[in-house]
Every structure is written in structure tokens, then in C-alpha cells.
Amino acid sequence: MEHNEFEMTSGPRATSDATTAPKTLPRVPDEEMRPLSPRSSITVRERATTTLGRKAWPLLVVAFYTGIALTAWIFLCILSKRPIWGEKSYYRAENWDSKDYARVNRKYVKAAHILKSVVALLTIPVTSAICSMAAAGYMQHGNLRKSLNLRQIIALADQGWISKKILVYLMEAGSLPLYLAFALMIIGIATQIMQEAFVDQESIKSATYYGGRSIQVKDIPSMFDPKLEDSSTVQIHQLRSILDSATLKDWDANLWNENVDKYRELTSQALGYMANAESNIPFVAELPSNFSTGVIGPQYAPRISSNTSFAEITQDEYNTGCRNETETGGFYAEYKSAGRSAYSLTACMSGNQHISPWNRTRDRQDITEDLYLQFEAYSIRIYKITVKTTLGYFELPSYHNGNKPGPILEKDPLLVDSDQKKYRYKRAVDSNSTFAGRDSLLSLNNKGPLLAVALSLFGKGSFLESRTSNPNSYNTTDSTLQCTGLVPMSFMDRSACLRPSDASSQAWSFLSSISNNWLDNLPVAMFLANKLWIGPGSPLAYHDTVTVNYDFGIDTIKPKISNVGIILGSIFLGFHLIGLWLLAAYTVITRPWAKTLGAETMLRVGIHYSEALDGLEKKEWNKVIETLPGFIGDASPDAPVGKIRMGASAPLRTDRKYEPL
């Protein structure tokens, strides 16, 4: 083919001087856009318009987040103090059987932890979404928006408050919306961290039965009943028997001290011999030392403790302190024997011992007793024994105090409103005004422990008295017997066994044991005397006792939050939620021109600034974006339809239509 072009003509050929057509058609103004011809089907599309509509979903998002955040935190705080369902306390049941309620509350604890995990997952995305919506509203509202530049808008669109370049953004592209979003995000994250740090979970015992179970113990005021005098005499005989048979290896459940797990034997160390501090002195209580009231507390019971000391004194000191005052209520015993095994002993407690040193009260009481001993076996020895005894009430171990006994209380703990039923004492104190020598002291009710031991060892019917007054009844000559009896208070020492001998030799063995080990074992004797008086085996009637309630409970779980943790966690959570609600309300009021300051919005901004940013290098780019306006407004405030444009100074209004950016 010689010619590849074809010409289409209609009419005469164009002359050479005809004007050539322009290469491009002139742009038709927007307001003149119309159909190309009355019969043409091709039209120019009219520009779309939009209004600033109110969007309620930010409030719905914040409301949902607030609901689960408050529910989780409130549940955890309440559950840390008491159950939500059924009972008002973990440690006091108001229903006959609370086991079902405990299972329901375990489900509440589990649900609260699940909600807390959901809140932790939603904190960052919810906060970022609300801040991004508020930033879009800030671009169009108020005069402060005019300080925004394009670089700051890019930082907001990049959600710089959670970006790894946050420090760069804060220093180089900081703006009020960025600062507020960063602060709110920090508060939200700190809230979750603090709640996670403050909230722990612990396994506890919760109450199972209404009122728990109960046990009766002695009540000190009720022990002054005159009908108990017969039992006081019996206690002296019981004490003699125990002092003969007890050993230092005996385990006693009524021995209480701080090291009860280490010391349970009746040794001088276990009984706090020569203790330096009152808190280290063991004491006697009617209940066993491993007893606990469980979930119920506080509960109180009597206790008694004695601290023993002795010293060798001079004859003058002995003569001053020891007097025969049996006619006026004192205790005085004197025994002598001549012959090959000669011995002598004098024991006395001056003053009116026929009146009990104890008072009818639950307040703390302290007494001091002195016993003077002068005896001769190998040589003459003179001792003064001093026993300081404390009587009162103490708080029993429970789960609330770490299952440890409380200290002795100065005042009556049962005077306040207490669920411990107790005998309300009204009787007057009865005292015997006649003094029939030391024999009448046997029936004295509520003796001091040292007097009880002195009567057991040196009173009528004692080991020494019986062998001195009736020696023929105790003479044994059968050499085949290895042991005819036990020396009192020897506690199975090597010299505790009596060999076949006469009564005088047996008494001499007893006196010689005093200086060898007898005095060192006085704390054991005081413990045994105190136990017989206030320990188990009470002759009191039910209405004369104190009721101790106990409930060992069932295993359950609960959150563990301190009061400081509750306060701080609530404050930070409140700040975070208030900030979210303020930003959500601001978003609804301002009606942002864009849903969020996200990728779609920045695409429109980029198209708007395409000519200004086209072909720029990095340095020039950074300079230019700091000069380009980052706010938005109405470019045609007087026209019927406004135009949303970057850098327009007129603010957007909610009652107008706009051409979008």
C-alpha cells in the first residue's frame, strides 16, 4: 500500500489559509456544565454534596467499654471484701448451709477476671479510635485549629500516640490533639497495669454454717463459786500425783507459746525458764494449742502463765521473809528427822494465803508469790522462790490473725458486743474468815500456782509429811525391789527412783534432789498447777462458761486487693473513662467532616496538595509539609453550597451542604 492515511471530507476542500483547530478544548466552568446537545446522552456529572451528620456510634463504643470496665472492676473490688451472692461476709454465714453460695461466688470471680481481660484487650483500640475521631473534629472547629500544619496532621493520622516514633512526633510534630491522645493512652495503659499489679487471687476458707459450731471453756468470774471448794482439794491430790509421774518428755496439748511447733515437751526451755521477755513465756489455755476458730473471729478464752525465778539468800533475809503465820492465814511447814539420814526442812509463805489472790474479773491480773525454803541434807541451803503469774484473756488463733494466738488483753474483751455467750457474774466474793492452820488452805478456791505446789510438796499428806509423821509405814528392806516409788518433781531423773530404804533415807533423797534439779524444774510444776486450775476438765455448769464459736470453712477463692489498690485503681480508671466520654461527646458535638483521621482521609488531603508536593526531595518535603495548613474549613462561606478545603479559614457549619474534599 502506497498510502496509509484516509481523509474524510464533506463539502469543499479546506483552503490553506483556514485556521487550524486547537489541540485541547477550553475547560468549561463548573457552573456552566450542561448536556452537550439537547439530543446528547452524555452529560457532565454534578459535584456530590454532603452534610456534617451527627454520629452516635462513638458514644455507643464508649458506653460499651465503660460498662464492661466498670463491671469488671466493681465486681473485683466487692469480691475482695465480701461475696456478691448469698452472704455478706466470707467469714460469717447467715444461712444454715452456705456451700452453694460459695460455688456461685467462685463463678462471679471467674467472670470478673474474664471481663478484666477483655477490657485490657480493648483499651488501646478503643482509646485510639476515639482520639482519631476527635482529631478529625479538631481540624474543623475553633480558632486553635489554625495552628495545625500538614506535618502535625500526618502524625495524628499515623496515631502517633501509640507509634514507635512517639518521641519524634512529640518533639517535632506535637499538637494539642496529639498531647491529649498520648496522655489519655498513658492513663489507660497505666490503669490496666495498676489493676493487674494490685489484683491478686488468694485461696481462703469461707464460712459454711450459720453461727458455726461451738465449744465451752471456763469463764474466770464463774470460778469463784463457793461450790467449787471441794474440787480445789481434789486438785491438790491430783497435782501430787502428776508431780510424781510427769516426765520432761511428756507432750502436752495445752502448752501454748510462739514456738509451739518446736517446743511441745515439758522441758525448761519449752516452758520459757528464765525468759527475758513476757511474750516468750508460754502459757496454759483450756483449748489445745493447735486449735483455731477458722473463719470465725475474733473469739476469746482465758489463759494463765507463770514466770519462775529462785535465788539463794542469807539467813537474815530468810528470817525477815519467813514467819510462822498459820493462825492468820499463812503457810508454814517444818519437818525434822534425826539419825543416820538426818534432815530438816522449813517452808513458808507469809501473809494471808487464805484469801485468793485472784479477783472476779476478766481484766488482766498479775500476782507475785514468794516461797522461802531452808533445808539441810548435805548442808544448810536457803532459797527464795518467786513466781510471777499473769491471768487474763487472749484472742484465739483464726484465719484472720494467721492462726497465731494474740497477746494477753488488758481489759475484758467480752464487754463489747460479742457473739460469745458468757455467764454474767453477779455473785459477791465469798471468803472464809476462819484460819485453821495450813490444812484449811487445801480447800481454798482459786489458789495461786506456787501455793498449790507448796501444799502438794510440803502440806498435809505430802511425800515429806507422810514419811516424817509415820516413818514405819514407809520402811522397805526387800532388796529384790529395784524401785519402791518416785521422788516428787524428779521428772524421771536418774535419782527419781526410790531404792529400798527407810523413810528417813527416802525423805533425805527428796531434799537432796532440790538442789540438784528440783529448782530447775519449777517452771514445769507451775505449768502443771496452772493446767489443773484452768485447763480441761472443768466442773463448771454450762451457763457458767464462755462459748467459743468455730468454723473451719470450705476452700474458695477471692480477689485480693488492698484499700490503696482499690483507691488508686478507681482513680485512674475514672480519669480514663472521663477522658473517653469527653472526647466522644466532643466528637458528637463537632460532627467531624471525616469518620476518622485515617488512610482514606489522608488520601484526600494528599490529592489536594498533590501539586505542591509533587517531585519534592526529602528535605524540601519536610520543609513544605510544615508550611502547608493542616486545618480544614469552608472555602465558599457565602455560596449556597460550601466547599471543604484545606487551609480555608471559615469554620464548617452543621446547617450547610458542602462539596467534599
XYZ file of C-alpha atoms in Angstrom:
661
model
C 0.000 0.000 0.000
C 1.333 3.300 -1.050
C -0.853 5.443 1.286
C -1.902 4.583 4.838
C -3.967 7.661 5.636
C -7.525 8.295 4.632
C -9.214 11.681 4.554
C -12.846 12.157 5.272
C -14.303 15.328 3.793
C -17.749 16.751 3.428
C -18.046 19.741 1.183
C -15.346 21.773 -0.404
C -11.675 21.180 0.487
C -10.363 23.470 3.167
C -8.279 26.312 1.982
C -4.731 26.700 3.038
C -5.380 29.868 4.997
C -8.067 28.302 7.136
C -7.453 28.455 10.891
C -6.273 25.176 12.405
C -8.248 23.768 15.393
C -6.633 23.950 18.861
C -5.119 20.780 20.227
C -7.100 20.976 23.550
C -10.548 22.189 24.293
C -11.008 25.025 26.754
C -12.328 23.930 30.273
C -15.948 24.659 30.801
C -16.610 26.341 34.144
C -18.308 24.154 36.736
C -21.391 26.324 36.855
C -21.848 26.002 33.069
C -21.785 22.187 32.955
C -24.802 21.012 30.912
C -25.655 18.414 28.280
C -23.561 18.744 25.114
C -26.715 18.998 22.982
C -30.439 18.652 23.511
C -30.272 15.186 21.951
C -26.936 14.102 23.548
C -26.945 11.335 26.157
C -23.515 12.331 27.505
C -23.680 14.731 30.484
C -21.128 16.211 32.832
C -21.628 14.692 36.362
C -22.621 17.216 39.010
C -20.357 17.517 42.071
C -21.546 15.480 45.080
C -22.527 17.291 48.267
C -22.536 16.191 51.890
C -23.635 17.423 55.288
C -21.968 17.179 58.680
C -24.171 14.499 60.188
C -24.212 13.577 63.859
C -22.768 10.110 64.527
C -23.781 8.409 67.756
C -21.565 5.364 67.485
C -18.630 6.953 69.383
C -20.928 7.220 72.392
C -22.050 3.630 71.934
C -18.451 2.408 71.783
C -17.503 4.312 74.925
C -20.679 3.174 76.688
C -19.905 -0.471 75.925
C -16.299 -0.111 77.053
C -17.353 1.753 80.202
C -19.909 -0.907 81.044
C -17.534 -3.854 80.944
C -14.668 -1.886 82.541
C -16.790 -0.752 85.492
C -18.470 -4.136 85.853
C -15.144 -5.965 85.987
C -13.537 -3.522 88.431
C -16.577 -3.180 90.706
C -17.017 -6.944 90.859
C -13.351 -7.437 91.737
C -13.445 -4.753 94.437
C -16.623 -6.112 96.014
C -15.451 -9.715 95.818
C -12.202 -8.773 97.544
C -14.229 -7.730 100.594
C -17.325 -9.923 100.596
C -19.332 -12.309 98.404
C -21.724 -10.839 95.844
C -24.312 -13.561 96.215
C -25.937 -15.061 99.289
C -23.742 -13.885 102.159
C -22.477 -10.553 103.444
C -19.113 -11.905 104.547
C -16.772 -14.707 103.619
C -16.180 -15.413 107.283
C -19.677 -15.273 108.761
C -22.546 -17.325 107.381
C -26.122 -16.109 107.702
C -27.593 -19.238 106.171
C -27.662 -22.734 107.571
C -25.621 -24.034 104.647
C -23.536 -21.647 102.504
C -21.724 -24.165 100.319
C -23.929 -23.437 97.283
C -23.365 -19.709 97.669
C -19.614 -20.288 97.725
C -19.794 -22.108 94.390
C -21.831 -19.266 92.838
C -19.347 -16.654 94.036
C -16.466 -18.602 92.519
C -18.253 -18.187 89.170
C -18.513 -14.440 89.776
C -14.779 -14.294 90.437
C -14.076 -16.132 87.195
C -16.437 -13.874 85.208
C -14.838 -10.739 86.668
C -11.359 -11.887 85.609
C -12.617 -12.674 82.090
C -14.186 -9.212 81.758
C -10.986 -7.658 83.051
C -9.018 -9.446 80.316
C -11.456 -8.198 77.673
C -11.079 -4.638 78.956
C -7.293 -4.922 78.784
C -7.527 -6.037 75.133
C -9.921 -3.211 74.177
C -8.172 -0.352 75.972
C -5.713 0.592 73.215
C -8.011 0.176 70.150
C -10.972 1.957 71.779
C -8.830 4.843 73.004
C -7.121 5.192 69.612
C -10.433 5.179 67.727
C -11.987 7.861 69.925
C -8.852 10.027 69.761
C -8.722 9.704 65.956
C -12.364 10.788 65.620
C -11.801 13.710 67.971
C -8.724 14.773 65.964
C -10.839 14.951 62.788
C -13.264 17.208 64.621
C -10.463 19.388 65.935
C -9.315 20.118 62.340
C -12.566 21.960 61.569
C -13.594 23.531 64.860
C -12.330 26.564 66.744
C -9.532 29.028 66.196
C -6.852 26.779 67.687
C -7.155 24.530 64.639
C -5.388 27.157 62.532
C -2.111 26.342 64.274
C -2.109 22.862 62.723
C 0.178 22.125 59.792
C 0.330 19.157 57.465
C 3.170 17.525 59.384
C 1.094 17.505 62.564
C -1.873 16.041 60.711
C 0.329 13.240 59.370
C 1.430 12.463 62.955
C -2.205 12.345 64.082
C -3.220 10.169 61.136
C -0.339 7.821 61.964
C -1.770 7.549 65.507
C 1.488 8.855 66.866
C 0.343 8.385 70.470
C 0.997 4.640 70.092
C 3.689 4.803 67.416
C 7.241 3.665 67.991
C 8.239 7.150 66.811
C 6.234 8.812 69.579
C 9.195 10.819 70.913
C 9.921 12.182 67.442
C 6.289 13.067 66.943
C 6.011 14.762 70.332
C 9.112 16.899 69.753
C 8.779 17.695 66.042
C 5.079 17.319 65.272
C 3.432 17.922 68.615
C -0.047 19.396 68.760
C -2.810 19.688 71.315
C -4.723 16.656 69.956
C -1.546 14.557 69.988
C -0.679 15.560 73.550
C -4.202 14.810 74.788
C -4.331 11.471 72.977
C -0.907 10.493 74.331
C -1.910 11.425 77.897
C -5.190 9.528 77.663
C -3.447 6.483 76.232
C -0.865 6.545 79.037
C -3.648 6.761 81.634
C -5.497 3.862 80.016
C -2.425 1.640 79.853
C -1.374 2.626 83.388
C -4.853 1.751 84.623
C -4.604 -1.773 83.262
C -1.064 -2.228 84.576
C -2.025 -0.979 88.035
C -5.116 -3.148 88.206
C -3.090 -6.154 87.133
C -0.484 -5.358 89.787
C -2.985 -4.646 92.562
C -5.343 -7.537 91.881
C -4.186 -10.883 93.155
C -6.088 -14.065 93.823
C -5.986 -15.930 97.091
C -7.412 -19.164 98.371
C -9.351 -18.766 101.593
C -11.709 -20.637 103.825
C -15.265 -19.326 103.755
C -17.926 -19.899 106.387
C -20.149 -22.913 105.897
C -22.793 -22.850 108.619
C -24.777 -20.185 110.406
C -23.004 -19.446 113.687
C -20.546 -22.265 113.119
C -20.038 -24.861 115.832
C -19.247 -24.138 119.468
C -17.289 -25.400 122.446
C -17.457 -24.316 126.085
C -14.454 -23.094 128.085
C -14.034 -21.813 131.626
C -15.007 -18.257 132.419
C -12.793 -16.723 135.115
C -15.559 -14.935 137.074
C -17.557 -18.168 137.337
C -14.628 -19.926 139.015
C -15.339 -18.050 142.256
C -18.389 -20.180 143.001
C -18.069 -21.491 146.619
C -19.394 -24.867 145.459
C -16.044 -25.462 143.745
C -14.056 -25.692 147.026
C -14.285 -29.492 147.044
C -12.750 -29.618 143.582
C -9.924 -27.375 144.839
C -8.963 -30.027 147.394
C -9.103 -32.694 144.718
C -6.785 -30.631 142.530
C -4.069 -30.715 145.210
C -4.182 -34.508 145.296
C -4.171 -34.605 141.503
C -1.188 -32.271 141.400
C 0.772 -34.522 143.788
C 0.137 -37.497 141.564
C 1.153 -35.598 138.425
C 4.327 -34.211 140.045
C 5.326 -37.781 140.881
C 4.686 -39.233 137.436
C 5.283 -36.455 134.886
C 8.417 -36.516 132.746
C 10.183 -33.862 130.727
C 9.387 -35.792 127.557
C 5.645 -35.587 128.069
C 3.819 -33.876 125.237
C 1.105 -31.508 126.419
C -1.555 -30.106 124.106
C -2.334 -27.218 126.467
C 1.160 -25.747 126.277
C 0.982 -22.575 124.183
C 3.889 -20.440 123.063
C 5.244 -18.732 119.976
C 7.375 -21.771 119.148
C 4.667 -24.310 119.827
C 5.677 -26.354 116.785
C 9.219 -26.597 118.085
C 8.582 -26.996 121.803
C 5.794 -29.315 122.849
C 7.610 -31.150 125.640
C 7.625 -30.106 129.298
C 11.265 -29.013 129.297
C 12.538 -25.887 130.977
C 13.405 -24.484 127.560
C 9.921 -25.142 126.253
C 8.383 -23.526 129.334
C 10.416 -20.366 128.922
C 12.566 -20.785 132.001
C 14.394 -17.541 132.762
C 12.611 -15.913 129.818
C 13.765 -12.388 129.081
C 10.541 -11.138 127.523
C 6.937 -11.605 128.569
C 5.911 -12.553 125.033
C 8.268 -15.544 125.154
C 6.716 -17.021 128.297
C 4.490 -19.986 127.431
C 1.002 -20.077 128.858
C -1.780 -22.508 129.611
C -5.204 -22.451 127.963
C -8.072 -24.894 128.205
C -8.143 -25.448 124.450
C -5.311 -27.343 122.704
C -2.539 -25.276 121.187
C -3.422 -26.352 117.646
C -6.978 -25.064 117.994
C -8.264 -22.461 115.562
C -11.633 -20.764 115.248
C -11.190 -20.918 111.476
C -13.178 -18.311 109.596
C -14.861 -17.024 112.761
C -13.093 -14.358 114.696
C -12.228 -12.880 116.992
C -13.001 -15.326 119.800
C -11.511 -15.128 123.289
C -10.585 -17.587 126.025
C -8.750 -17.434 129.398
C -5.030 -18.037 129.675
C -2.510 -18.137 132.501
C 1.284 -18.028 132.539
C 3.924 -18.105 135.260
C 7.495 -16.871 135.247
C 9.659 -18.566 137.852
C 12.922 -17.486 139.423
C 14.881 -18.505 142.513
C 17.908 -17.258 144.393
C 19.984 -18.424 147.322
C 19.651 -15.944 150.202
C 21.239 -15.292 153.585
C 19.896 -16.331 156.968
C 18.953 -12.743 157.790
C 16.947 -12.401 154.593
C 15.240 -15.683 155.345
C 14.351 -14.646 158.909
C 12.876 -11.417 157.590
C 10.707 -13.049 154.935
C 9.713 -16.341 156.561
C 7.361 -16.227 159.575
C 5.007 -18.761 161.068
C 1.674 -17.056 160.392
C -0.600 -20.071 160.144
C -3.062 -18.551 162.601
C -3.518 -15.545 160.328
C -3.674 -17.441 157.063
C -0.026 -18.044 156.215
C 1.524 -21.285 155.047
C 4.212 -22.791 157.266
C 5.616 -26.327 157.257
C 8.521 -27.712 159.284
C 9.928 -31.246 159.178
C 12.893 -32.746 161.057
C 14.417 -36.174 161.445
C 17.454 -37.303 163.408
C 19.644 -40.299 162.883
C 21.937 -41.581 160.147
C 19.962 -39.780 157.399
C 19.147 -36.663 159.378
C 17.365 -33.871 157.586
C 15.322 -30.749 158.241
C 13.131 -28.512 156.095
C 11.146 -25.372 156.672
C 8.853 -23.934 154.009
C 6.737 -20.848 154.436
C 4.663 -18.309 152.573
C 3.936 -15.314 154.766
C 0.814 -13.213 154.621
C -2.822 -14.205 154.460
C -2.793 -17.004 151.917
C -6.350 -17.979 152.769
C -7.739 -15.224 150.531
C -7.422 -15.917 146.851
C -5.021 -13.545 145.090
C -7.346 -13.533 142.087
C -10.310 -11.233 141.510
C -13.655 -11.867 139.865
C -12.863 -10.069 136.601
C -11.889 -10.715 133.013
C -9.349 -7.903 133.079
C -5.678 -8.773 133.173
C -4.384 -9.746 136.619
C -0.801 -10.049 137.830
C 0.216 -11.622 141.135
C 3.557 -12.374 142.771
C 4.127 -15.242 145.225
C 7.210 -15.898 147.350
C 8.158 -19.228 148.909
C 11.048 -19.487 151.377
C 12.878 -22.801 151.744
C 15.507 -23.753 154.315
C 16.626 -27.357 154.300
C 19.577 -29.428 155.411
C 20.724 -32.658 153.850
C 24.406 -32.383 152.968
C 24.485 -28.823 154.204
C 22.142 -25.979 155.009
C 20.693 -24.289 151.927
C 18.323 -21.321 151.927
C 16.346 -20.240 148.850
C 13.750 -17.697 147.944
C 11.460 -18.758 145.089
C 9.484 -16.052 143.296
C 6.692 -16.793 140.845
C 5.004 -14.040 138.846
C 1.732 -15.182 137.326
C -0.468 -13.420 134.783
C -4.119 -14.267 134.190
C -6.424 -12.876 131.528
C -7.975 -13.431 128.128
C -6.421 -13.664 124.690
C -7.634 -13.870 121.116
C -7.696 -17.405 119.833
C -5.957 -18.290 116.562
C -8.021 -17.897 113.408
C -7.538 -17.392 109.695
C -7.754 -13.645 110.340
C -4.628 -13.469 112.521
C -2.562 -16.056 110.703
C -3.590 -18.844 113.108
C -1.443 -17.330 115.853
C -2.583 -16.610 119.405
C -2.952 -12.980 120.328
C -1.289 -11.314 123.326
C -2.943 -11.165 126.704
C -5.531 -8.381 126.772
C -5.530 -5.641 129.372
C -9.327 -5.276 129.524
C -12.329 -7.576 129.371
C -12.815 -8.354 125.665
C -16.348 -9.655 126.238
C -17.776 -6.364 127.482
C -18.189 -5.157 123.911
C -20.838 -6.562 121.601
C -19.753 -10.162 121.215
C -21.362 -13.292 119.851
C -19.679 -15.310 122.616
C -22.323 -16.303 125.138
C -20.938 -15.861 128.613
C -22.006 -16.063 132.213
C -22.690 -12.618 133.612
C -21.310 -12.786 137.111
C -23.287 -11.083 139.872
C -22.348 -13.021 142.986
C -20.391 -11.325 145.732
C -16.900 -12.583 146.511
C -17.056 -15.233 149.238
C -14.139 -15.568 151.653
C -13.520 -17.780 154.658
C -12.784 -15.734 157.769
C -11.613 -18.633 159.922
C -7.991 -19.857 159.917
C -7.431 -23.457 160.881
C -3.732 -23.546 160.101
C -2.251 -24.752 156.839
C -4.744 -27.643 156.490
C -7.592 -25.251 155.683
C -5.637 -23.937 152.709
C -6.283 -27.184 150.857
C -9.917 -26.238 150.241
C -9.128 -22.661 149.216
C -10.683 -21.966 145.864
C -8.540 -20.316 143.168
C -5.146 -20.634 144.810
C -2.028 -19.188 143.278
C 0.131 -21.765 141.454
C 3.062 -21.512 143.874
C 0.816 -22.098 146.888
C -0.711 -25.098 145.117
C 2.748 -26.579 144.507
C 3.842 -25.823 148.091
C 0.767 -27.586 149.500
C 1.378 -30.547 147.202
C 5.027 -30.936 148.179
C 5.040 -29.795 151.820
C 1.428 -29.783 153.033
C -0.592 -32.396 154.890
C -0.410 -35.748 153.133
C 2.643 -34.810 151.082
C 5.638 -37.061 150.453
C 7.729 -35.400 153.155
C 4.925 -35.021 155.721
C 3.834 -38.645 155.491
C 7.381 -40.006 155.879
C 8.123 -37.710 158.775
C 4.881 -38.234 160.700
C 4.572 -42.000 160.079
C 8.002 -43.380 159.110
C 7.251 -47.012 159.925
C 4.726 -47.200 157.096
C 7.410 -46.420 154.533
C 10.338 -48.533 155.671
C 11.230 -51.112 152.986
C 14.006 -53.651 153.358
C 13.252 -56.045 150.478
C 16.482 -55.905 148.483
C 14.894 -57.601 145.498
C 12.909 -54.460 144.708
C 14.670 -52.106 142.348
C 12.251 -49.219 142.828
C 9.765 -48.646 145.638
C 8.454 -45.277 144.456
C 9.276 -41.987 142.798
C 10.781 -38.828 144.215
C 8.366 -35.906 143.647
C 9.318 -33.487 140.899
C 12.304 -35.528 139.774
C 10.664 -35.966 136.367
C 12.320 -39.326 135.725
C 15.813 -38.158 136.524
C 18.400 -40.798 137.360
C 17.714 -40.192 141.048
C 13.931 -40.274 140.651
C 13.565 -43.894 141.760
C 13.468 -44.696 145.496
C 15.616 -47.670 146.433
C 14.687 -49.977 149.308
C 15.407 -47.935 152.416
C 13.804 -46.428 155.474
C 11.507 -43.385 155.445
C 14.260 -41.058 156.634
C 16.511 -42.011 153.734
C 13.656 -41.502 151.301
C 12.993 -38.019 152.695
C 16.707 -37.290 152.553
C 16.744 -38.278 148.847
C 13.894 -35.871 148.191
C 15.678 -32.961 149.887
C 18.940 -33.647 148.104
C 17.110 -33.512 144.772
C 16.021 -29.938 145.487
C 19.467 -28.501 144.918
C 20.276 -30.938 142.095
C 17.361 -30.480 139.684
C 14.248 -29.680 141.662
C 14.569 -25.897 141.435
C 15.353 -26.005 137.730
C 12.125 -27.881 137.153
C 9.913 -25.386 138.962
C 8.530 -23.972 135.647
C 7.199 -27.447 134.887
C 5.492 -27.615 138.283
C 3.925 -24.174 137.750
C 2.664 -25.215 134.338
C 1.051 -28.359 135.738
C -0.569 -26.426 138.598
C -1.959 -23.833 136.203
C -3.263 -26.521 133.881
C -5.141 -28.269 136.690
C -6.786 -24.991 137.647
C -7.754 -23.540 134.283
C -7.189 -26.401 131.858
C -9.639 -29.005 130.536
C -11.910 -30.986 132.833
C -13.996 -28.075 134.082
C -16.549 -28.790 136.832
C -18.461 -25.643 135.844
C -22.047 -25.772 134.626
C -22.851 -24.880 131.038
C -24.237 -21.456 131.922
C -21.014 -20.601 133.774
C -18.803 -20.988 130.727
C -17.809 -18.980 127.671
C -18.926 -20.191 124.277
C -16.175 -20.318 121.658
C -17.527 -20.483 118.124
C -15.509 -22.046 115.332
C -15.944 -22.937 111.681
C -13.090 -24.478 109.727
C -14.797 -23.402 106.481
C -14.525 -24.647 102.924
C -11.937 -23.824 100.286
C -12.826 -20.982 97.942
C -11.085 -18.206 96.001
C -11.440 -14.458 96.050
C -9.597 -11.442 94.648
C -7.066 -9.837 96.939
C -6.874 -6.048 96.629
C -5.610 -3.638 99.248
C -7.539 -0.484 100.084
C -4.760 1.562 98.485
C -5.064 -0.539 95.329
C -8.822 -0.014 95.206
C -8.438 3.751 95.575
C -5.641 4.171 93.027
C -7.183 1.750 90.539
C -10.539 3.530 90.780
C -8.970 6.978 90.354
C -7.023 6.024 87.230
C -9.983 4.151 85.748
C -12.187 7.160 86.427
C -9.756 9.545 84.703
C -9.548 7.272 81.675
C -13.302 6.848 81.324
C -13.975 10.555 81.850
C -11.435 11.380 79.146
C -13.078 8.953 76.724
C -16.542 10.351 77.422
C -15.364 13.942 76.925
C -13.731 13.119 73.590
C -16.765 11.111 72.470
C -19.091 13.981 73.382
C -16.775 16.435 71.606
C -16.910 14.227 68.512
C -20.707 14.114 68.516
C -20.997 17.877 69.024
C -18.475 18.918 66.352
C -19.747 16.435 63.728
C -16.384 15.728 62.042
C -16.092 16.035 58.269
C -14.445 12.570 58.184
C -15.204 9.416 60.137
C -11.648 9.161 61.406
C -8.329 10.716 60.602
C -7.266 7.583 58.759
C -5.909 6.417 55.401
C -8.932 7.481 53.310
C -8.919 10.962 54.781
C -5.186 11.407 54.229
C -5.606 10.236 50.622
C -7.957 13.144 50.024
C -5.554 15.539 51.714
C -2.728 14.194 49.563
C -4.723 14.739 46.356
C -5.473 18.279 47.457
C -1.767 19.027 47.983
C -0.516 16.932 45.059
C 0.759 19.874 43.003
C 2.595 21.398 46.000
C 4.254 18.125 46.959
C 4.939 16.662 43.515
C 8.612 15.859 42.866
C 9.991 17.137 46.198
C 13.059 15.650 47.779
C 13.049 14.632 51.423
C 14.490 17.875 52.824
C 12.207 20.028 50.744
C 9.298 17.728 51.604
C 9.892 18.192 55.339
C 10.029 21.959 54.940
C 6.938 22.182 52.780
C 4.677 19.987 54.947
C 5.496 22.226 57.906
C 4.226 25.253 55.969
C 1.101 23.758 54.433
C -2.053 24.229 56.540
C -3.261 21.201 58.450
C -6.696 22.531 59.272
C -9.830 22.464 57.182
C -12.633 24.918 56.550
C -15.206 26.334 54.151
C -13.659 27.837 51.015
C -17.030 29.312 49.893
C -18.738 30.523 53.046
C -21.099 32.815 51.086
C -22.112 30.353 48.382
C -25.262 28.223 48.690
C -23.084 25.136 48.809
C -19.817 25.339 50.686
C -16.528 23.735 49.781
C -14.454 21.711 52.238
C -10.888 22.711 51.575
C -7.560 22.512 53.388
C -6.458 25.873 54.763
C -9.883 27.533 54.417
C -10.330 29.915 57.321
C -14.114 29.837 57.595
C -15.227 27.101 60.008
C -17.560 24.361 58.901
C -21.172 24.697 59.948
C -23.625 21.924 60.690
C -26.514 23.573 58.784
C -24.868 23.715 55.346
C -24.142 21.399 52.474
C -20.579 21.029 51.322
C -18.671 19.719 48.422
C -16.301 17.143 49.947
C -12.567 17.485 49.849
